[in-house]
Amino acid sequence: REPNQQLHDYSVKLLKSPSVDLDAKRRELVELAIREVCDYRNWLLRAVNVRTNHVHSVVSIGDYSSSQALNSFK
């Protein structure tokens, strides 16, 4: 399947800052930062996978809202 260039261009236009590709060291640091936030907030980190251009995580955050969690990870 061919990439959708219009969708790509639109997505890039919405970015608030340039995208970043994470090398191995940066991926390691991002994962460490996520783990530290979870430790600090007493959240249960169930899974984390840091990729070159995005992150997947599953976190139990208790009484926090999803927007509070998202801001904590930013």
PDB file of N, CA and C in Angstrom:
ATOM      1  N   ARG A   1       0.839  -1.178   0.000  1.00  0.00           N
ATOM      2  CA  ARG A   1       0.000   0.000   0.000  1.00  0.00           C
ATOM      3  C   ARG A   1       0.879   1.235   0.000  1.00  0.00           C
ATOM      4  N   GLU A   2       0.541   2.168  -0.845  1.00  0.00           N
ATOM      5  CA  GLU A   2       1.300   3.414  -0.958  1.00  0.00           C
ATOM      6  C   GLU A   2       1.010   4.346   0.220  1.00  0.00           C
ATOM      7  N   PRO A   3       2.031   5.056   0.713  1.00  0.00           N
ATOM      8  CA  PRO A   3       1.790   6.031   1.789  1.00  0.00           C
ATOM      9  C   PRO A   3       0.864   7.145   1.318  1.00  0.00           C
ATOM     10  N   ASN A   4       0.081   7.667   2.235  1.00  0.00           N
ATOM     11  CA  ASN A   4      -0.825   8.769   1.935  1.00  0.00           C
ATOM     12  C   ASN A   4      -0.075  10.080   2.183  1.00  0.00           C
ATOM     13  N   GLN A   5       0.432  10.672   1.131  1.00  0.00           N
ATOM     14  CA  GLN A   5       1.252  11.878   1.262  1.00  0.00           C
ATOM     15  C   GLN A   5       0.459  13.046   1.847  1.00  0.00           C
ATOM     16  N   GLN A   6      -0.810  13.171   1.489  1.00  0.00           N
ATOM     17  CA  GLN A   6      -1.631  14.268   2.024  1.00  0.00           C
ATOM     18  C   GLN A   6      -1.804  14.122   3.534  1.00  0.00           C
ATOM     19  N   LEU A   7      -2.039  12.908   4.001  1.00  0.00           N
ATOM     20  CA  LEU A   7      -2.175  12.672   5.440  1.00  0.00           C
ATOM     21  C   LEU A   7      -0.866  12.967   6.155  1.00  0.00           C
ATOM     22  N   HIS A   8       0.243  12.540   5.572  1.00  0.00           N
ATOM     23  CA  HIS A   8       1.561  12.822   6.160  1.00  0.00           C
ATOM     24  C   HIS A   8       1.792  14.327   6.260  1.00  0.00           C
ATOM     25  N   ASP A   9       1.565  15.044   5.166  1.00  0.00           N
ATOM     26  CA  ASP A   9       1.782  16.493   5.146  1.00  0.00           C
ATOM     27  C   ASP A   9       0.898  17.196   6.178  1.00  0.00           C
ATOM     28  N   TYR A  10      -0.348  16.761   6.291  1.00  0.00           N
ATOM     29  CA  TYR A  10      -1.274  17.349   7.261  1.00  0.00           C
ATOM     30  C   TYR A  10      -0.790  17.082   8.688  1.00  0.00           C
ATOM     31  N   SER A  11      -0.346  15.859   8.954  1.00  0.00           N
ATOM     32  CA  SER A  11       0.140  15.509  10.292  1.00  0.00           C
ATOM     33  C   SER A  11       1.373  16.330  10.662  1.00  0.00           C
ATOM     34  N   VAL A  12       2.284  16.495   9.729  1.00  0.00           N
ATOM     35  CA  VAL A  12       3.492  17.289   9.973  1.00  0.00           C
ATOM     36  C   VAL A  12       3.110  18.735  10.269  1.00  0.00           C
ATOM     37  N   LYS A  13       2.123  19.242   9.558  1.00  0.00           N
ATOM     38  CA  LYS A  13       1.665  20.622   9.737  1.00  0.00           C
ATOM     39  C   LYS A  13       1.116  20.848  11.157  1.00  0.00           C
ATOM     40  N   LEU A  14       0.526  19.813  11.762  1.00  0.00           N
ATOM     41  CA  LEU A  14      -0.049  19.923  13.106  1.00  0.00           C
ATOM     42  C   LEU A  14       0.992  19.878  14.230  1.00  0.00           C
ATOM     43  N   LEU A  15       2.194  19.405  13.920  1.00  0.00           N
ATOM     44  CA  LEU A  15       3.223  19.299  14.951  1.00  0.00           C
ATOM     45  C   LEU A  15       3.574  20.670  15.519  1.00  0.00           C
ATOM     46  N   LYS A  16       3.768  20.720  16.823  1.00  0.00           N
ATOM     47  CA  LYS A  16       4.137  21.978  17.474  1.00  0.00           C
ATOM     48  C   LYS A  16       5.638  22.208  17.440  1.00  0.00           C
ATOM     49  N   SER A  17       6.408  21.153  17.224  1.00  0.00           N
ATOM     50  CA  SER A  17       7.859  21.255  17.084  1.00  0.00           C
ATOM     51  C   SER A  17       8.313  20.153  16.130  1.00  0.00           C
ATOM     52  N   PRO A  18       9.529  20.254  15.637  1.00  0.00           N
ATOM     53  CA  PRO A  18      10.001  19.248  14.680  1.00  0.00           C
ATOM     54  C   PRO A  18      10.035  17.849  15.309  1.00  0.00           C
ATOM     55  N   SER A  19       9.812  16.829  14.485  1.00  0.00           N
ATOM     56  CA  SER A  19       9.882  15.463  14.989  1.00  0.00           C
ATOM     57  C   SER A  19      11.332  15.091  15.290  1.00  0.00           C
ATOM     58  N   VAL A  20      11.502  14.090  16.139  1.00  0.00           N
ATOM     59  CA  VAL A  20      12.825  13.653  16.559  1.00  0.00           C
ATOM     60  C   VAL A  20      12.909  12.141  16.384  1.00  0.00           C
ATOM     61  N   ASP A  21      13.994  11.669  15.808  1.00  0.00           N
ATOM     62  CA  ASP A  21      14.250  10.231  15.740  1.00  0.00           C
ATOM     63  C   ASP A  21      15.176   9.875  16.902  1.00  0.00           C
ATOM     64  N   LEU A  22      14.788   8.873  17.670  1.00  0.00           N
ATOM     65  CA  LEU A  22      15.538   8.487  18.856  1.00  0.00           C
ATOM     66  C   LEU A  22      16.519   7.359  18.529  1.00  0.00           C
ATOM     67  N   ASP A  23      17.803   7.595  18.830  1.00  0.00           N
ATOM     68  CA  ASP A  23      18.786   6.526  18.683  1.00  0.00           C
ATOM     69  C   ASP A  23      18.729   5.644  19.935  1.00  0.00           C
ATOM     70  N   ALA A  24      19.552   4.625  19.993  1.00  0.00           N
ATOM     71  CA  ALA A  24      19.501   3.654  21.098  1.00  0.00           C
ATOM     72  C   ALA A  24      19.674   4.324  22.461  1.00  0.00           C
ATOM     73  N   LYS A  25      20.614   5.234  22.584  1.00  0.00           N
ATOM     74  CA  LYS A  25      20.856   5.906  23.862  1.00  0.00           C
ATOM     75  C   LYS A  25      19.657   6.759  24.274  1.00  0.00           C
ATOM     76  N   ARG A  26      19.098   7.493  23.344  1.00  0.00           N
ATOM     77  CA  ARG A  26      17.932   8.330  23.656  1.00  0.00           C
ATOM     78  C   ARG A  26      16.713   7.485  24.017  1.00  0.00           C
ATOM     79  N   ARG A  27      16.535   6.350  23.330  1.00  0.00           N
ATOM     80  CA  ARG A  27      15.423   5.457  23.684  1.00  0.00           C
ATOM     81  C   ARG A  27      15.586   4.942  25.104  1.00  0.00           C
ATOM     82  N   GLU A  28      16.805   4.613  25.479  1.00  0.00           N
ATOM     83  CA  GLU A  28      17.096   4.168  26.840  1.00  0.00           C
ATOM     84  C   GLU A  28      16.763   5.266  27.858  1.00  0.00           C
ATOM     85  N   LEU A  29      17.133   6.498  27.551  1.00  0.00           N
ATOM     86  CA  LEU A  29      16.865   7.617  28.456  1.00  0.00           C
ATOM     87  C   LEU A  29      15.370   7.917  28.581  1.00  0.00           C
ATOM     88  N   VAL A  30      14.638   7.805  27.473  1.00  0.00           N
ATOM     89  CA  VAL A  30      13.187   8.024  27.509  1.00  0.00           C
ATOM     90  C   VAL A  30      12.535   6.974  28.397  1.00  0.00           C
ATOM     91  N   GLU A  31      12.929   5.714  28.237  1.00  0.00           N
ATOM     92  CA  GLU A  31      12.361   4.659  29.080  1.00  0.00           C
ATOM     93  C   GLU A  31      12.690   4.901  30.552  1.00  0.00           C
ATOM     94  N   LEU A  32      13.910   5.295  30.844  1.00  0.00           N
ATOM     95  CA  LEU A  32      14.298   5.597  32.223  1.00  0.00           C
ATOM     96  C   LEU A  32      13.452   6.736  32.788  1.00  0.00           C
ATOM     97  N   ALA A  33      13.214   7.774  31.992  1.00  0.00           N
ATOM     98  CA  ALA A  33      12.394   8.906  32.442  1.00  0.00           C
ATOM     99  C   ALA A  33      10.963   8.458  32.739  1.00  0.00           C
ATOM    100  N   ILE A  34      10.407   7.604  31.887  1.00  0.00           N
ATOM    101  CA  ILE A  34       9.048   7.087  32.118  1.00  0.00           C
ATOM    102  C   ILE A  34       9.012   6.299  33.421  1.00  0.00           C
ATOM    103  N   ARG A  35      10.011   5.460  33.639  1.00  0.00           N
ATOM    104  CA  ARG A  35      10.077   4.673  34.873  1.00  0.00           C
ATOM    105  C   ARG A  35      10.196   5.583  36.104  1.00  0.00           C
ATOM    106  N   GLU A  36      10.978   6.645  36.001  1.00  0.00           N
ATOM    107  CA  GLU A  36      11.142   7.577  37.123  1.00  0.00           C
ATOM    108  C   GLU A  36       9.841   8.308  37.437  1.00  0.00           C
ATOM    109  N   VAL A  37       9.122   8.733  36.424  1.00  0.00           N
ATOM    110  CA  VAL A  37       7.829   9.397  36.634  1.00  0.00           C
ATOM    111  C   VAL A  37       6.877   8.441  37.352  1.00  0.00           C
ATOM    112  N   CYS A  38       6.840   7.192  36.898  1.00  0.00           N
ATOM    113  CA  CYS A  38       5.951   6.209  37.528  1.00  0.00           C
ATOM    114  C   CYS A  38       6.342   5.967  38.981  1.00  0.00           C
ATOM    115  N   ASP A  39       7.636   5.876  39.251  1.00  0.00           N
ATOM    116  CA  ASP A  39       8.094   5.696  40.638  1.00  0.00           C
ATOM    117  C   ASP A  39       7.704   6.897  41.490  1.00  0.00           C
ATOM    118  N   TYR A  40       7.947   8.098  40.974  1.00  0.00           N
ATOM    119  CA  TYR A  40       7.649   9.320  41.712  1.00  0.00           C
ATOM    120  C   TYR A  40       6.156   9.447  42.023  1.00  0.00           C
ATOM    121  N   ARG A  41       5.306   9.101  41.063  1.00  0.00           N
ATOM    122  CA  ARG A  41       3.853   9.241  41.216  1.00  0.00           C
ATOM    123  C   ARG A  41       3.191   8.009  41.845  1.00  0.00           C
ATOM    124  N   ASN A  42       4.006   6.974  42.120  1.00  0.00           N
ATOM    125  CA  ASN A  42       3.478   5.697  42.628  1.00  0.00           C
ATOM    126  C   ASN A  42       2.480   5.076  41.653  1.00  0.00           C
ATOM    127  N   TRP A  43       2.784   5.161  40.371  1.00  0.00           N
ATOM    128  CA  TRP A  43       1.984   4.547  39.331  1.00  0.00           C
ATOM    129  C   TRP A  43       2.586   3.193  38.992  1.00  0.00           C
ATOM    130  N   LEU A  44       1.750   2.275  38.554  1.00  0.00           N
ATOM    131  CA  LEU A  44       2.207   0.947  38.167  1.00  0.00           C
ATOM    132  C   LEU A  44       2.452   0.919  36.656  1.00  0.00           C
ATOM    133  N   LEU A  45       3.719   0.794  36.290  1.00  0.00           N
ATOM    134  CA  LEU A  45       4.086   0.686  34.878  1.00  0.00           C
ATOM    135  C   LEU A  45       3.941  -0.771  34.469  1.00  0.00           C
ATOM    136  N   ARG A  46       2.987  -1.037  33.625  1.00  0.00           N
ATOM    137  CA  ARG A  46       2.702  -2.416  33.216  1.00  0.00           C
ATOM    138  C   ARG A  46       3.480  -2.813  31.967  1.00  0.00           C
ATOM    139  N   ALA A  47       3.726  -1.874  31.079  1.00  0.00           N
ATOM    140  CA  ALA A  47       4.489  -2.160  29.860  1.00  0.00           C
ATOM    141  C   ALA A  47       5.022  -0.858  29.293  1.00  0.00           C
ATOM    142  N   VAL A  48       6.197  -0.920  28.683  1.00  0.00           N
ATOM    143  CA  VAL A  48       6.754   0.242  27.988  1.00  0.00           C
ATOM    144  C   VAL A  48       7.577  -0.262  26.809  1.00  0.00           C
ATOM    145  N   ASN A  49       7.440   0.434  25.684  1.00  0.00           N
ATOM    146  CA  ASN A  49       8.202   0.116  24.483  1.00  0.00           C
ATOM    147  C   ASN A  49       8.511   1.433  23.785  1.00  0.00           C
ATOM    148  N   VAL A  50       9.774   1.803  23.804  1.00  0.00           N
ATOM    149  CA  VAL A  50      10.212   3.061  23.189  1.00  0.00           C
ATOM    150  C   VAL A  50      10.759   2.738  21.808  1.00  0.00           C
ATOM    151  N   ARG A  51      10.169   3.338  20.798  1.00  0.00           N
ATOM    152  CA  ARG A  51      10.562   3.117  19.413  1.00  0.00           C
ATOM    153  C   ARG A  51      11.370   4.322  18.933  1.00  0.00           C
ATOM    154  N   THR A  52      11.789   4.288  17.695  1.00  0.00           N
ATOM    155  CA  THR A  52      12.606   5.393  17.180  1.00  0.00           C
ATOM    156  C   THR A  52      11.820   6.692  17.049  1.00  0.00           C
ATOM    157  N   ASN A  53      10.481   6.595  16.864  1.00  0.00           N
ATOM    158  CA  ASN A  53       9.722   7.827  16.654  1.00  0.00           C
ATOM    159  C   ASN A  53       8.430   7.908  17.476  1.00  0.00           C
ATOM    160  N   HIS A  54       8.231   6.977  18.414  1.00  0.00           N
ATOM    161  CA  HIS A  54       7.074   7.059  19.303  1.00  0.00           C
ATOM    162  C   HIS A  54       7.252   6.081  20.469  1.00  0.00           C
ATOM    163  N   VAL A  55       6.356   6.195  21.441  1.00  0.00           N
ATOM    164  CA  VAL A  55       6.450   5.376  22.654  1.00  0.00           C
ATOM    165  C   VAL A  55       5.085   4.750  22.927  1.00  0.00           C
ATOM    166  N   HIS A  56       5.098   3.496  23.352  1.00  0.00           N
ATOM    167  CA  HIS A  56       3.901   2.823  23.844  1.00  0.00           C
ATOM    168  C   HIS A  56       4.121   2.560  25.331  1.00  0.00           C
ATOM    169  N   SER A  57       3.120   2.853  26.147  1.00  0.00           N
ATOM    170  CA  SER A  57       3.208   2.490  27.556  1.00  0.00           C
ATOM    171  C   SER A  57       1.812   2.184  28.082  1.00  0.00           C
ATOM    172  N   VAL A  58       1.772   1.304  29.063  1.00  0.00           N
ATOM    173  CA  VAL A  58       0.535   0.982  29.764  1.00  0.00           C
ATOM    174  C   VAL A  58       0.820   1.239  31.237  1.00  0.00           C
ATOM    175  N   VAL A  59       0.044   2.165  31.813  1.00  0.00           N
ATOM    176  CA  VAL A  59       0.312   2.603  33.174  1.00  0.00           C
ATOM    177  C   VAL A  59      -0.996   2.677  33.953  1.00  0.00           C
ATOM    178  N   SER A  60      -1.002   2.122  35.154  1.00  0.00           N
ATOM    179  CA  SER A  60      -2.145   2.288  36.056  1.00  0.00           C
ATOM    180  C   SER A  60      -1.881   3.539  36.881  1.00  0.00           C
ATOM    181  N   ILE A  61      -2.791   4.534  36.760  1.00  0.00           N
ATOM    182  CA  ILE A  61      -2.538   5.852  37.351  1.00  0.00           C
ATOM    183  C   ILE A  61      -3.458   6.188  38.514  1.00  0.00           C
ATOM    184  N   GLY A  62      -4.251   5.250  38.965  1.00  0.00           N
ATOM    185  CA  GLY A  62      -5.114   5.495  40.121  1.00  0.00           C
ATOM    186  C   GLY A  62      -6.106   6.612  39.885  1.00  0.00           C
ATOM    187  N   ASP A  63      -6.119   7.596  40.791  1.00  0.00           N
ATOM    188  CA  ASP A  63      -7.093   8.692  40.738  1.00  0.00           C
ATOM    189  C   ASP A  63      -6.694   9.842  39.819  1.00  0.00           C
ATOM    190  N   TYR A  64      -5.530   9.757  39.190  1.00  0.00           N
ATOM    191  CA  TYR A  64      -5.106  10.815  38.272  1.00  0.00           C
ATOM    192  C   TYR A  64      -5.935  10.745  36.993  1.00  0.00           C
ATOM    193  N   SER A  65      -6.091  11.886  36.337  1.00  0.00           N
ATOM    194  CA  SER A  65      -6.769  11.898  35.042  1.00  0.00           C
ATOM    195  C   SER A  65      -5.760  11.564  33.953  1.00  0.00           C
ATOM    196  N   SER A  66      -6.253  11.154  32.811  1.00  0.00           N
ATOM    197  CA  SER A  66      -5.356  10.835  31.704  1.00  0.00           C
ATOM    198  C   SER A  66      -4.569  12.066  31.257  1.00  0.00           C
ATOM    199  N   SER A  67      -5.172  13.246  31.322  1.00  0.00           N
ATOM    200  CA  SER A  67      -4.441  14.460  30.927  1.00  0.00           C
ATOM    201  C   SER A  67      -3.329  14.781  31.929  1.00  0.00           C
ATOM    202  N   GLN A  68      -3.543  14.508  33.219  1.00  0.00           N
ATOM    203  CA  GLN A  68      -2.483  14.702  34.215  1.00  0.00           C
ATOM    204  C   GLN A  68      -1.326  13.747  33.947  1.00  0.00           C
ATOM    205  N   ALA A  69      -1.659  12.517  33.596  1.00  0.00           N
ATOM    206  CA  ALA A  69      -0.605  11.545  33.297  1.00  0.00           C
ATOM    207  C   ALA A  69       0.166  11.953  32.060  1.00  0.00           C
ATOM    208  N   LEU A  70      -0.536  12.341  31.016  1.00  0.00           N
ATOM    209  CA  LEU A  70       0.117  12.747  29.790  1.00  0.00           C
ATOM    210  C   LEU A  70       1.053  13.922  30.043  1.00  0.00           C
ATOM    211  N   ASN A  71       0.610  14.905  30.797  1.00  0.00           N
ATOM    212  CA  ASN A  71       1.460  16.052  31.110  1.00  0.00           C
ATOM    213  C   ASN A  71       2.671  15.653  31.952  1.00  0.00           C
ATOM    214  N   SER A  72       2.505  14.693  32.836  1.00  0.00           N
ATOM    215  CA  SER A  72       3.636  14.219  33.643  1.00  0.00           C
ATOM    216  C   SER A  72       4.700  13.581  32.773  1.00  0.00           C
ATOM    217  N   PHE A  73       4.284  12.854  31.754  1.00  0.00           N
ATOM    218  CA  PHE A  73       5.249  12.207  30.880  1.00  0.00           C
ATOM    219  C   PHE A  73       5.882  13.169  29.898  1.00  0.00           C
ATOM    220  N   LYS A  74       5.210  14.253  29.567  1.00  0.00           N
ATOM    221  CA  LYS A  74       5.802  15.230  28.656  1.00  0.00           C
ATOM    222  C   LYS A  74       6.987  15.880  29.319  1.00  0.00           C
TER     223      LYS A  74
END
